[in-house]
Coordinates of C-alpha atoms in Angstrom, one line a residue:
Chain I
X12 CA 0.3 0.0 0.0
X13 CA 1.2 3.4 -0.9
X14 CA 0.9 6.3 1.8
X15 CA -2.2 7.6 -0.1
X16 CA -3.8 4.1 0.4
X17 CA -2.9 4.0 3.9
X18 CA -4.4 7.5 4.6
X19 CA -7.7 6.5 3.0
X20 CA -7.8 3.2 5.1
X21 CA -6.7 5.1 8.7
X22 CA -9.7 7.6 7.0
X23 CA -12.4 4.7 6.9
X24 CA -11.3 2.2 10.4
X25 CA -11.6 3.1 13.9
X26 CA -8.4 3.8 15.2
X27 CA -8.8 0.0 17.4
X28 CA -9.0 -1.5 14.3
X29 CA -6.1 0.0 12.5
X30 CA -3.7 -1.0 15.6
X31 CA -5.3 -4.7 15.7
X32 CA -4.0 -4.9 11.6
X33 CA -0.9 -3.0 12.7
X34 CA -0.1 -3.4 16.5
X35 CA 3.5 -1.7 16.0
X36 CA 1.2 1.7 15.6
X37 CA 0.6 1.8 19.4
X38 CA 4.2 2.3 19.7
X39 CA 3.9 5.4 17.2
X40 CA 1.1 6.8 19.6
X41 CA 3.0 6.1 22.5
X42 CA 6.1 8.2 20.8
X43 CA 3.9 11.3 20.6
X44 CA 2.1 11.1 24.1
X45 CA -0.9 9.9 22.1
X46 CA -1.4 6.4 24.1
X47 CA -4.4 7.8 25.4
X48 CA -6.3 9.3 23.0
X49 CA -9.7 7.2 21.8
X50 CA -9.5 4.3 20.0
X51 CA -13.1 4.1 19.0
X52 CA -12.9 6.7 16.3
X53 CA -11.0 7.0 12.9
X54 CA -7.7 8.7 13.8
X55 CA -8.7 12.3 12.4
X56 CA -11.4 12.2 14.8
X57 CA -9.9 10.9 17.4
X58 CA -7.4 13.8 17.2
X59 CA -9.6 16.5 17.7
X60 CA -9.6 15.7 21.2
X61 CA -6.1 15.9 21.4
X62 CA -5.3 19.4 22.7
X63 CA -2.7 21.4 19.4
X64 CA -0.3 22.1 22.4
X65 CA 0.7 18.5 23.1
X66 CA 0.8 18.3 19.4
X67 CA 2.7 21.4 18.9
X68 CA 5.3 20.2 21.5
X69 CA 6.7 17.5 18.8
X70 CA 6.5 20.2 16.2
X71 CA 3.4 18.6 14.8
X72 CA -0.2 19.6 13.8
X73 CA -3.6 17.5 13.3
X74 CA -3.0 16.9 9.7
X75 CA 0.8 16.5 10.3
X76 CA 0.0 13.4 12.4
X77 CA -2.3 11.7 10.4
X78 CA 0.5 11.9 7.5
X79 CA 3.5 10.7 9.7
X80 CA 1.3 7.9 11.0
X81 CA 0.8 7.1 7.6
X82 CA 4.6 7.2 6.6
X83 CA 5.1 4.9 9.8
X84 CA 3.1 2.1 8.5
X85 CA 4.2 2.5 5.3
X86 CA 7.8 2.0 6.4
X87 CA 7.4 -0.7 8.6
X88 CA 4.8 -2.4 6.0
X89 CA 7.6 -2.1 3.5
X90 CA 10.6 -3.4 6.2
X91 CA 8.3 -6.6 6.6
X92 CA 9.0 -7.8 3.1
X93 CA 12.5 -6.3 2.5
X94 CA 14.7 -8.8 4.5
X95 CA 18.5 -8.6 3.6
X96 CA 19.0 -12.0 1.3
X97 CA 23.1 -13.1 0.3
X98 CA 23.5 -16.2 -1.5
X99 CA 27.1 -15.9 -1.5
X100 CA 29.6 -13.6 -0.3
X101 CA 32.9 -13.0 -2.2
X102 CA 36.5 -12.1 -1.1
X103 CA 38.7 -10.8 -3.6
X104 CA 42.0 -9.9 -2.2
X105 CA 44.0 -6.6 -1.8
X106 CA 47.1 -6.6 0.0
X107 CA 49.0 -7.3 3.3
X108 CA 50.6 -5.1 5.5
X109 CA 53.7 -5.6 3.3
X110 CA 52.1 -4.3 0.4
X111 CA 52.3 -7.7 -0.9
X112 CA 49.1 -8.9 -3.1
X113 CA 46.8 -11.2 -1.3
X114 CA 45.8 -13.5 -4.7
X115 CA 43.0 -14.4 -3.0
X116 CA 39.5 -15.2 -4.4
X117 CA 37.3 -16.5 -2.0
X118 CA 33.2 -17.2 -2.4
X119 CA 31.4 -18.6 0.7
X120 CA 27.5 -19.7 0.2
X121 CA 25.1 -19.5 2.6
X122 CA 25.0 -22.2 5.1
X123 CA 29.1 -22.8 5.0
X124 CA 31.1 -21.7 8.0
X125 CA 34.6 -20.4 7.4
X126 CA 37.1 -19.8 10.6
X127 CA 39.3 -17.1 10.8
X128 CA 42.9 -17.9 12.3
X129 CA 45.9 -16.1 12.9
X130 CA 48.0 -14.5 15.8
X131 CA 46.9 -11.6 18.0
X132 CA 47.2 -8.1 16.2
X133 CA 47.2 -10.1 12.6
X134 CA 44.6 -8.8 11.2
X135 CA 41.7 -10.8 11.9
X136 CA 39.2 -8.1 12.7
X137 CA 40.4 -5.9 10.0
X138 CA 39.1 -8.8 8.0
X139 CA 36.0 -8.9 9.6
X140 CA 35.4 -5.2 9.4
X141 CA 36.2 -5.3 5.5
X142 CA 33.4 -8.0 5.4
X143 CA 30.9 -5.6 7.9
X144 CA 31.4 -2.4 5.9
X145 CA 31.6 -4.3 2.3
X146 CA 34.8 -2.6 1.3
X147 CA 35.4 -2.1 -2.0
X148 CA 38.8 -1.6 -2.6
X149 CA 38.5 1.8 -0.5
X150 CA 39.7 0.7 2.9
X151 CA 43.3 0.2 3.8
X152 CA 43.2 -3.3 2.6
X153 CA 42.5 -2.7 -0.9
X154 CA 40.0 -5.7 -0.4
X155 CA 36.7 -6.1 -2.3
X156 CA 33.6 -7.7 -1.0
X157 CA 30.9 -8.8 -3.9
X158 CA 27.1 -10.1 -2.7
X159 CA 25.5 -12.8 -4.6
X160 CA 28.2 -12.0 -6.9
X161 CA 27.7 -8.3 -7.7
X162 CA 30.1 -5.4 -6.5
X163 CA 27.6 -3.1 -4.3
X164 CA 26.9 0.8 -5.2
X165 CA 26.9 3.5 -2.5
X166 CA 23.5 3.7 -2.0
X167 CA 23.5 -0.8 -1.8
X168 CA 26.3 -0.5 0.7
X169 CA 25.0 2.1 2.9
X170 CA 20.9 0.0 2.7
X171 CA 22.7 -3.0 3.7
X172 CA 24.9 -1.9 6.2
X173 CA 24.1 -2.6 9.7
X174 CA 21.7 -5.0 8.1
X175 CA 24.1 -7.5 6.3
X176 CA 26.0 -9.0 9.7
X177 CA 25.2 -9.5 12.9
X178 CA 28.1 -10.1 15.1
X179 CA 28.8 -12.0 18.5
X180 CA 31.8 -11.6 21.0
X181 CA 33.1 -12.6 24.0
X182 CA 32.7 -9.3 25.6
X183 CA 28.9 -9.1 25.2
X184 CA 26.4 -8.7 27.6
X185 CA 22.7 -8.2 28.1
X186 CA 21.5 -4.8 29.4
X187 CA 17.9 -4.9 29.9
X188 CA 16.4 -6.0 33.1
X189 CA 13.9 -8.5 31.6
X190 CA 12.9 -11.8 31.9
X191 CA 14.0 -14.5 29.1
X192 CA 10.4 -14.5 27.3
X193 CA 10.1 -10.5 27.6
X194 CA 13.5 -10.2 25.7
X195 CA 12.8 -12.3 23.1
X196 CA 9.2 -11.6 22.7
X197 CA 10.6 -7.7 22.5
X198 CA 13.0 -8.9 19.8
X199 CA 10.4 -10.7 17.8
X200 CA 8.3 -7.5 17.8
X201 CA 11.3 -5.3 16.4
X202 CA 11.1 -8.2 13.3
X203 CA 7.7 -7.8 13.0
X204 CA 7.1 -11.3 13.1
X205 CA 3.6 -12.5 13.3
X206 CA 3.9 -15.9 15.2
X207 CA 5.2 -14.0 17.6
X208 CA 4.6 -16.8 19.9
X209 CA 6.1 -20.0 18.1
X210 CA 9.3 -18.1 17.4
X211 CA 10.0 -17.1 21.4
X212 CA 9.2 -20.6 22.1
X213 CA 11.5 -22.2 19.5
X214 CA 14.5 -19.9 20.3
X215 CA 14.0 -20.6 24.1
X216 CA 13.9 -24.4 23.5
X217 CA 17.4 -24.2 20.9
X218 CA 19.1 -21.7 24.1
X219 CA 18.4 -24.4 26.7
X220 CA 19.8 -27.6 24.7
X221 CA 22.7 -25.3 23.8
X222 CA 23.0 -24.5 27.6
X223 CA 25.3 -26.9 30.2
X224 CA 22.7 -25.5 32.9
X225 CA 19.3 -25.5 32.0
X226 CA 17.5 -22.2 32.5
X227 CA 13.4 -21.1 32.6
X228 CA 12.0 -18.8 30.3
X229 CA 11.0 -16.5 33.1
X230 CA 14.7 -15.5 34.4
X231 CA 15.6 -12.2 33.6
X232 CA 18.2 -12.3 31.2
X233 CA 20.5 -10.3 33.5
X234 CA 20.7 -13.5 35.8
X235 CA 22.1 -15.6 33.1
X236 CA 25.7 -16.9 33.8
X237 CA 27.7 -16.8 30.8
X238 CA 27.7 -19.9 29.2
X239 CA 23.6 -19.4 29.2
X240 CA 24.1 -16.0 28.3
X241 CA 25.9 -16.7 25.1
X242 CA 23.5 -19.9 24.4
X243 CA 20.7 -17.4 24.2
X244 CA 22.2 -15.0 21.9
X245 CA 23.5 -17.7 19.7
X246 CA 19.6 -19.2 19.5
X247 CA 18.7 -15.9 19.1
X248 CA 20.7 -14.9 16.2
X249 CA 20.2 -18.2 14.6
X250 CA 16.4 -18.0 14.7
X251 CA 15.7 -14.4 14.9
X252 CA 18.2 -11.8 12.9
X253 CA 17.6 -11.2 9.6
X254 CA 21.2 -10.5 9.0
X255 CA 22.6 -13.3 6.3
X256 CA 26.1 -13.0 7.6
X257 CA 27.1 -13.4 11.0
X258 CA 30.6 -12.8 12.5
X259 CA 31.6 -14.6 15.8
X260 CA 34.5 -13.9 17.7
X261 CA 35.3 -17.0 19.5
X262 CA 32.7 -19.1 21.8
X263 CA 34.8 -19.8 25.2
X264 CA 34.2 -23.3 26.2
X265 CA 32.4 -22.5 29.6
X266 CA 28.5 -24.1 30.0
X267 CA 27.9 -24.0 26.3
X268 CA 28.0 -27.0 23.5
X269 CA 30.1 -25.2 20.7
X270 CA 29.5 -27.9 18.8
X271 CA 26.0 -27.8 18.4
X272 CA 26.1 -23.7 18.6
X273 CA 27.9 -24.0 15.3
X274 CA 25.6 -26.2 13.6
X275 CA 22.7 -24.7 14.4
X276 CA 24.0 -21.4 13.1
X277 CA 25.2 -23.4 9.8
X278 CA 21.6 -24.7 9.7
X279 CA 20.1 -21.5 10.0
X280 CA 21.1 -21.0 6.3
X281 CA 23.6 -17.8 7.2
X282 CA 27.3 -17.3 6.2
X283 CA 29.1 -17.6 9.3
X284 CA 32.8 -16.6 9.8
X285 CA 33.9 -17.4 13.0
X286 CA 37.4 -16.0 14.5
X287 CA 38.8 -18.8 17.0
X288 CA 41.7 -20.7 18.3
X289 CA 39.7 -23.8 19.4
X290 CA 40.5 -26.7 16.8
X291 CA 37.3 -28.4 17.8
X292 CA 35.3 -25.3 16.3
X293 CA 38.0 -24.6 13.8
X294 CA 37.9 -28.1 12.0
X295 CA 34.3 -28.1 12.6
X296 CA 34.2 -25.5 9.7
X297 CA 34.4 -25.4 6.0
X298 CA 37.0 -24.0 5.2
X299 CA 39.8 -22.0 7.2
X300 CA 41.5 -18.5 6.5
X301 CA 45.1 -17.8 7.9
X302 CA 45.9 -14.4 8.5
X303 CA 49.5 -13.0 8.5
X304 CA 50.7 -9.7 8.3
X305 CA 47.8 -8.1 8.1
X306 CA 46.9 -9.9 4.6
X307 CA 45.4 -13.4 4.1
X308 CA 47.8 -15.9 4.0
X309 CA 45.8 -19.1 2.5
X310 CA 42.9 -20.4 2.9
X311 CA 42.4 -24.1 3.9
X312 CA 39.5 -26.8 3.0
X313 CA 39.4 -28.6 5.7
X314 CA 40.1 -32.2 4.1
X315 CA 39.0 -35.7 5.4
X316 CA 42.4 -35.9 7.6
X317 CA 41.6 -32.9 9.8
X318 CA 38.2 -34.0 9.9
X319 CA 39.1 -37.3 11.2
X320 CA 41.3 -36.1 13.7
X321 CA 37.8 -34.2 15.1
X322 CA 37.4 -37.7 17.2
X323 CA 40.4 -38.1 18.8
X324 CA 40.4 -33.9 19.8
X325 CA 37.1 -34.4 20.5
X326 CA 38.2 -36.7 23.2
X327 CA 40.6 -34.9 24.7
X328 CA 38.2 -32.1 25.2
X329 CA 36.0 -34.5 26.6
X330 CA 38.5 -35.6 29.6
X331 CA 39.0 -31.7 30.2
X332 CA 35.4 -31.3 30.6
X333 CA 35.5 -34.4 32.9
X334 CA 38.1 -33.0 34.9
X335 CA 36.4 -29.4 35.0
X336 CA 33.1 -31.2 36.3
X337 CA 35.2 -33.0 38.9
X338 CA 36.4 -29.8 40.2
X339 CA 33.1 -28.4 40.1
X340 CA 31.5 -30.9 42.5
X341 CA 34.4 -30.8 45.2
X342 CA 36.2 -34.0 43.6
X343 CA 39.9 -35.1 44.0
X344 CA 41.8 -35.3 40.9
X345 CA 44.0 -38.2 40.0
X346 CA 45.9 -39.1 37.4
X347 CA 44.3 -42.2 37.2
X348 CA 41.1 -40.4 35.9
X349 CA 43.7 -39.2 32.7
X350 CA 44.1 -43.0 31.6
Chain N
X12 CA 34.3 24.6 3.9
X13 CA 32.1 21.4 4.7
X14 CA 30.0 21.9 7.8
X15 CA 28.4 18.9 10.0
X16 CA 26.8 19.5 13.2
X17 CA 26.8 16.5 15.8
X18 CA 24.7 16.1 19.0
X19 CA 23.9 13.7 21.7
X20 CA 23.3 12.9 24.9
X21 CA 25.7 13.7 27.5
X22 CA 28.9 10.8 27.5
X23 CA 27.0 8.8 24.1
X24 CA 30.7 9.0 23.0
X25 CA 30.3 12.1 20.5
X26 CA 33.8 13.0 21.0
X27 CA 35.5 9.6 20.6
X28 CA 33.4 8.9 17.3
X29 CA 34.3 12.4 15.9
X30 CA 38.2 12.0 17.2
X31 CA 38.1 8.3 15.2
X32 CA 36.1 9.7 12.5
X33 CA 38.4 12.6 11.9
X34 CA 41.6 9.9 11.9
X35 CA 39.6 7.8 9.3
X36 CA 39.1 10.7 6.7
X37 CA 41.3 11.2 4.0
X38 CA 41.9 14.9 4.2
X39 CA 45.5 16.9 5.3
X40 CA 46.2 17.2 8.9
X41 CA 44.6 20.4 10.5
X42 CA 42.1 20.6 7.8
X43 CA 39.1 19.2 9.8
X44 CA 38.2 21.7 12.8
X45 CA 35.8 21.2 15.6
X46 CA 33.7 23.6 17.8
X47 CA 32.4 22.1 20.8
X48 CA 29.5 23.6 22.4
X49 CA 29.1 22.8 26.1
X50 CA 27.5 23.8 29.4
X51 CA 29.6 23.8 32.1
X52 CA 33.0 22.1 31.7
X53 CA 34.4 19.9 28.9
X54 CA 37.8 17.8 29.1
X55 CA 37.4 17.5 25.7
X56 CA 39.7 20.2 24.3
X57 CA 42.5 18.2 25.4
X58 CA 42.0 15.1 23.1
X59 CA 41.1 16.8 20.0
X60 CA 44.6 19.2 20.5
X61 CA 46.4 15.9 21.3
X62 CA 45.5 14.7 18.2
X63 CA 46.3 18.1 16.5
X64 CA 42.9 19.1 15.5
X65 CA 42.1 23.2 15.7
X66 CA 39.4 23.1 18.5
X67 CA 37.3 26.1 19.9
X68 CA 35.1 25.1 23.0
X69 CA 32.4 27.5 24.3
X70 CA 30.6 26.8 27.6
X71 CA 26.8 27.9 27.5
X72 CA 26.7 28.3 31.5
X73 CA 23.3 29.2 32.1
X74 CA 21.7 29.8 29.5
X75 CA 19.9 27.1 27.2
X76 CA 23.0 24.9 25.6
X77 CA 20.6 25.4 22.4
X78 CA 20.2 29.0 22.5
X79 CA 23.6 29.4 23.1
X80 CA 24.4 27.2 19.7
X81 CA 22.0 29.4 17.2
X82 CA 23.9 32.7 19.2
X83 CA 26.8 31.8 17.9
X84 CA 27.1 29.3 15.3
X85 CA 27.5 31.9 12.1
X86 CA 31.0 33.1 14.0
X87 CA 31.6 29.4 14.4
X88 CA 31.6 28.9 10.5
X89 CA 33.7 32.0 9.8
X90 CA 36.2 30.7 12.5
X91 CA 36.4 27.5 10.5
X92 CA 36.8 29.7 6.5
X93 CA 39.5 32.1 8.4
X94 CA 41.3 28.6 9.5
X95 CA 41.4 27.3 6.0
X96 CA 39.3 24.5 7.6
X97 CA 38.1 22.0 4.8
X98 CA 35.7 20.6 7.5
X99 CA 34.3 21.9 10.7
X100 CA 32.4 19.8 12.6
X101 CA 30.4 21.5 15.8
X102 CA 29.6 19.1 18.7
X103 CA 27.1 19.8 21.4
X104 CA 26.0 17.9 24.3
X105 CA 21.8 17.4 24.4
X106 CA 20.9 18.4 27.9
X107 CA 17.0 18.1 28.0
X108 CA 16.2 15.4 25.2
X109 CA 14.5 18.4 23.9
X110 CA 17.4 20.0 21.8
X111 CA 17.8 19.5 18.1
X112 CA 20.7 21.8 17.2
X113 CA 20.4 21.0 13.8
X114 CA 20.1 23.4 10.4
X115 CA 18.2 22.7 7.2
X116 CA 20.6 21.6 4.9
X117 CA 23.1 21.1 7.1
X118 CA 24.1 17.6 7.4
X119 CA 23.2 16.5 10.7
X120 CA 24.5 13.6 13.3
X121 CA 22.8 12.1 16.3
X122 CA 25.0 10.2 18.4
X123 CA 23.4 7.6 21.1
X124 CA 24.5 5.0 22.6
X125 CA 23.3 1.2 23.1
X126 CA 23.7 1.3 27.1
X127 CA 21.3 4.4 27.4
X128 CA 18.3 1.8 27.6
X129 CA 15.8 0.0 24.8
X130 CA 13.6 2.8 24.9
X131 CA 15.6 5.8 25.0
X132 CA 15.3 6.4 21.4
X133 CA 11.7 7.2 21.8
X134 CA 12.0 9.5 24.4
X135 CA 15.1 11.6 23.1
X136 CA 12.7 13.7 20.6
X137 CA 13.8 16.3 17.8
X138 CA 17.3 15.6 18.5
X139 CA 17.3 12.0 17.5
X140 CA 14.0 13.0 15.4
X141 CA 15.3 15.6 12.9
X142 CA 19.2 14.1 12.3
X143 CA 20.3 13.0 9.2
X144 CA 22.3 10.0 10.3
X145 CA 21.8 8.5 13.8
X146 CA 25.6 6.9 15.1
X147 CA 24.6 4.4 17.7
X148 CA 28.0 3.8 19.9
X149 CA 28.8 0.7 22.5
X150 CA 27.0 -1.9 20.7
X151 CA 30.6 -4.1 21.2
X152 CA 29.5 -4.5 24.5
X153 CA 25.6 -5.6 24.0
X154 CA 23.7 -8.6 22.7
X155 CA 22.9 -8.9 18.9
X156 CA 19.5 -8.3 19.8
X157 CA 19.7 -5.5 21.8
X158 CA 21.4 -4.0 19.3
X159 CA 18.5 -4.9 16.3
X160 CA 15.7 -3.6 18.7
X161 CA 18.0 -0.4 19.5
X162 CA 18.1 0.2 16.0
X163 CA 14.3 -0.6 15.4
X164 CA 12.8 2.0 18.3
X165 CA 15.2 4.4 16.3
X166 CA 13.9 3.9 13.1
X167 CA 10.5 4.0 14.4
X168 CA 11.5 8.3 15.6
X169 CA 12.9 8.7 12.7
X170 CA 12.1 6.3 9.7
X171 CA 14.4 8.2 7.4
X172 CA 17.7 8.8 8.9
X173 CA 20.5 6.6 8.3
X174 CA 21.6 4.2 11.1
X175 CA 25.3 3.9 11.6
X176 CA 26.8 1.7 14.2
X177 CA 30.0 2.7 15.5
X178 CA 32.7 1.6 17.5
X179 CA 34.5 4.6 19.8
X180 CA 37.0 2.6 20.8
X181 CA 38.4 0.9 17.8
X182 CA 36.7 2.8 15.2
X183 CA 35.1 0.1 13.5
X184 CA 31.7 1.9 11.6
X185 CA 33.5 5.2 11.3
X186 CA 34.4 4.3 7.7
X187 CA 31.2 4.7 6.3
X188 CA 30.1 7.9 8.4
X189 CA 33.4 9.1 6.5
X190 CA 31.6 8.3 3.1
X191 CA 28.5 10.0 4.2
X192 CA 30.0 13.3 5.4
X193 CA 31.6 13.2 1.8
X194 CA 27.9 13.9 0.9
X195 CA 27.6 17.2 3.6
X196 CA 27.1 20.7 1.2
X197 CA 30.0 23.5 1.1
X198 CA 28.7 26.5 3.4
X199 CA 29.8 29.7 3.8
X200 CA 27.5 31.1 5.7
X201 CA 24.2 30.4 8.0
X202 CA 22.8 33.7 7.4
X203 CA 19.0 33.0 6.5
X204 CA 19.1 29.5 6.7
X205 CA 16.3 27.8 9.3
X206 CA 16.2 25.4 12.4
X207 CA 14.7 22.2 11.9
X208 CA 12.9 22.6 14.8
X209 CA 12.4 25.6 17.4
X210 CA 14.9 25.5 20.1
X211 CA 13.2 24.5 24.0
X212 CA 11.4 27.6 25.0
X213 CA 11.8 29.7 28.4
X214 CA 11.5 33.2 29.2
X215 CA 10.2 32.7 32.8
X216 CA 11.4 34.7 35.9
X217 CA 13.6 31.7 36.3
X218 CA 15.6 32.3 33.3
X219 CA 16.3 35.4 34.8
X220 CA 18.0 34.2 38.0
X221 CA 14.8 33.7 40.2
X222 CA 15.8 31.2 42.8
X223 CA 12.8 31.2 45.6
X224 CA 9.8 29.2 45.1
X225 CA 6.1 30.0 44.8
X226 CA 3.4 31.3 42.6
X227 CA 4.4 35.1 43.2
X228 CA 7.5 34.2 41.7
X229 CA 6.7 32.7 38.9
X230 CA 6.2 35.0 36.0
X231 CA 6.7 35.0 32.2
X232 CA 6.3 31.5 30.0
X233 CA 4.9 28.8 32.4
X234 CA 3.4 25.5 32.0
X235 CA 1.5 23.5 35.0
X236 CA 1.5 20.2 35.3
X237 CA -2.2 18.8 36.1
X238 CA -2.4 16.6 39.2
X239 CA -5.1 13.9 39.0
X240 CA -7.8 13.8 41.4
X241 CA -7.2 17.1 43.1

């Protein structure tokens, strides 16, 4: 519907019905301190009961409110349709810190997981930020990022920027004072999801599967443990985030099933970059980008031999996990346990 | 000279964003200057000086910062031109959620931070509503979901504004912001241009130094709260 259609629609229906059709419009009214307005009349008539002075404080008059309201509906009706899609992402190499060419042409399809490895300060974040800003040979590295095989013009870059990439890092926290349910509902609302209840439930179950220690949906997000928070963030990103690309800065190994986490994210048909030094994660990826001297040194496809070693690594990890659990429950650690 | 106005609540990260932005812009050192409008004190002058950025700082004191801004902005522009700047960035702290130091035709940026509360974008008002670009800071320490909900709430009040996440510590995001700034138009003078929104109005006895409480001391423009049930 165009703005004009919305104006006709809003004029012909009681405000209460409009709010039923577009629940998000409640927020609009609250933003302009109009939440108390009568719902039993169409908006123009309802506005007649509001004092001009109140509207004036927002720099608006009655006509202005009507127009803004319809623009708001149009915007969010559109946003509902347009979600960013990226079936593939291509990295065309630039230069490293020594000005040597990277000679890289790497295409990653949705559902693929790529790990990024390299010493601290080698340029891993630089790569991730090139991806985030959709570099077009205009960042210090000279790299170019293609989406679905095509270069992007300035406008597309700005439009996609911010929506393309979701990020997860170790120092992220929840700062809202909400329960898990309220938190998920709030995010679902922001996405204008129709089946809120369903998505919330799915996300919650998924987070609980990833978390070492289970939590209830009525727990405050700020009271979750580190592992539980991370589990909720991952479940939420996989199920609810619109962004087709996810950048992850290490998943710590406390209180969360990392293998399941990566599998879940890959299943969500997203393109995943994970910066990690954890062999369990790196070998579970499809490809591995090695960074050296600020540039991509090489790209390793995970081969059968590497994958086979996963089982052995998992056994080691298992042993460590067992030792941790023993420590936690106050038991004694002996050499016997390691045999 | 290009002119850009930056506004935002206190401690939202305006100075950090501007410093990182200047660092990332492809302009000669000293050709980007800053005029900072603040209220009582500011410790940012040194940060700018240390980075070799020409800077002027003004304090509004007991005057409404927005009124102070409007009365001085043209002089700031002339200072910038005389100093041979290519780009002048003005920075002002919004104090009452009612500030909006934006001028028609002049690129306007509002800086708000993710830690300020999820509903804050809906409360800030004209400072956010009339900005061309909304920079969200401190996103590196909150969850993806909170970032998404936060920017959704920004979109609710300013659907045409561009939202950019900037990390004021690492500078991540300033690259895109710098790209936008290239579009700022050349300005020789602001005379005859208009503010996008009126400044907070206050012409009452308290503006002129009255401190006593009581109806007989209240004169000029007044607004009374209506208490329910009395």
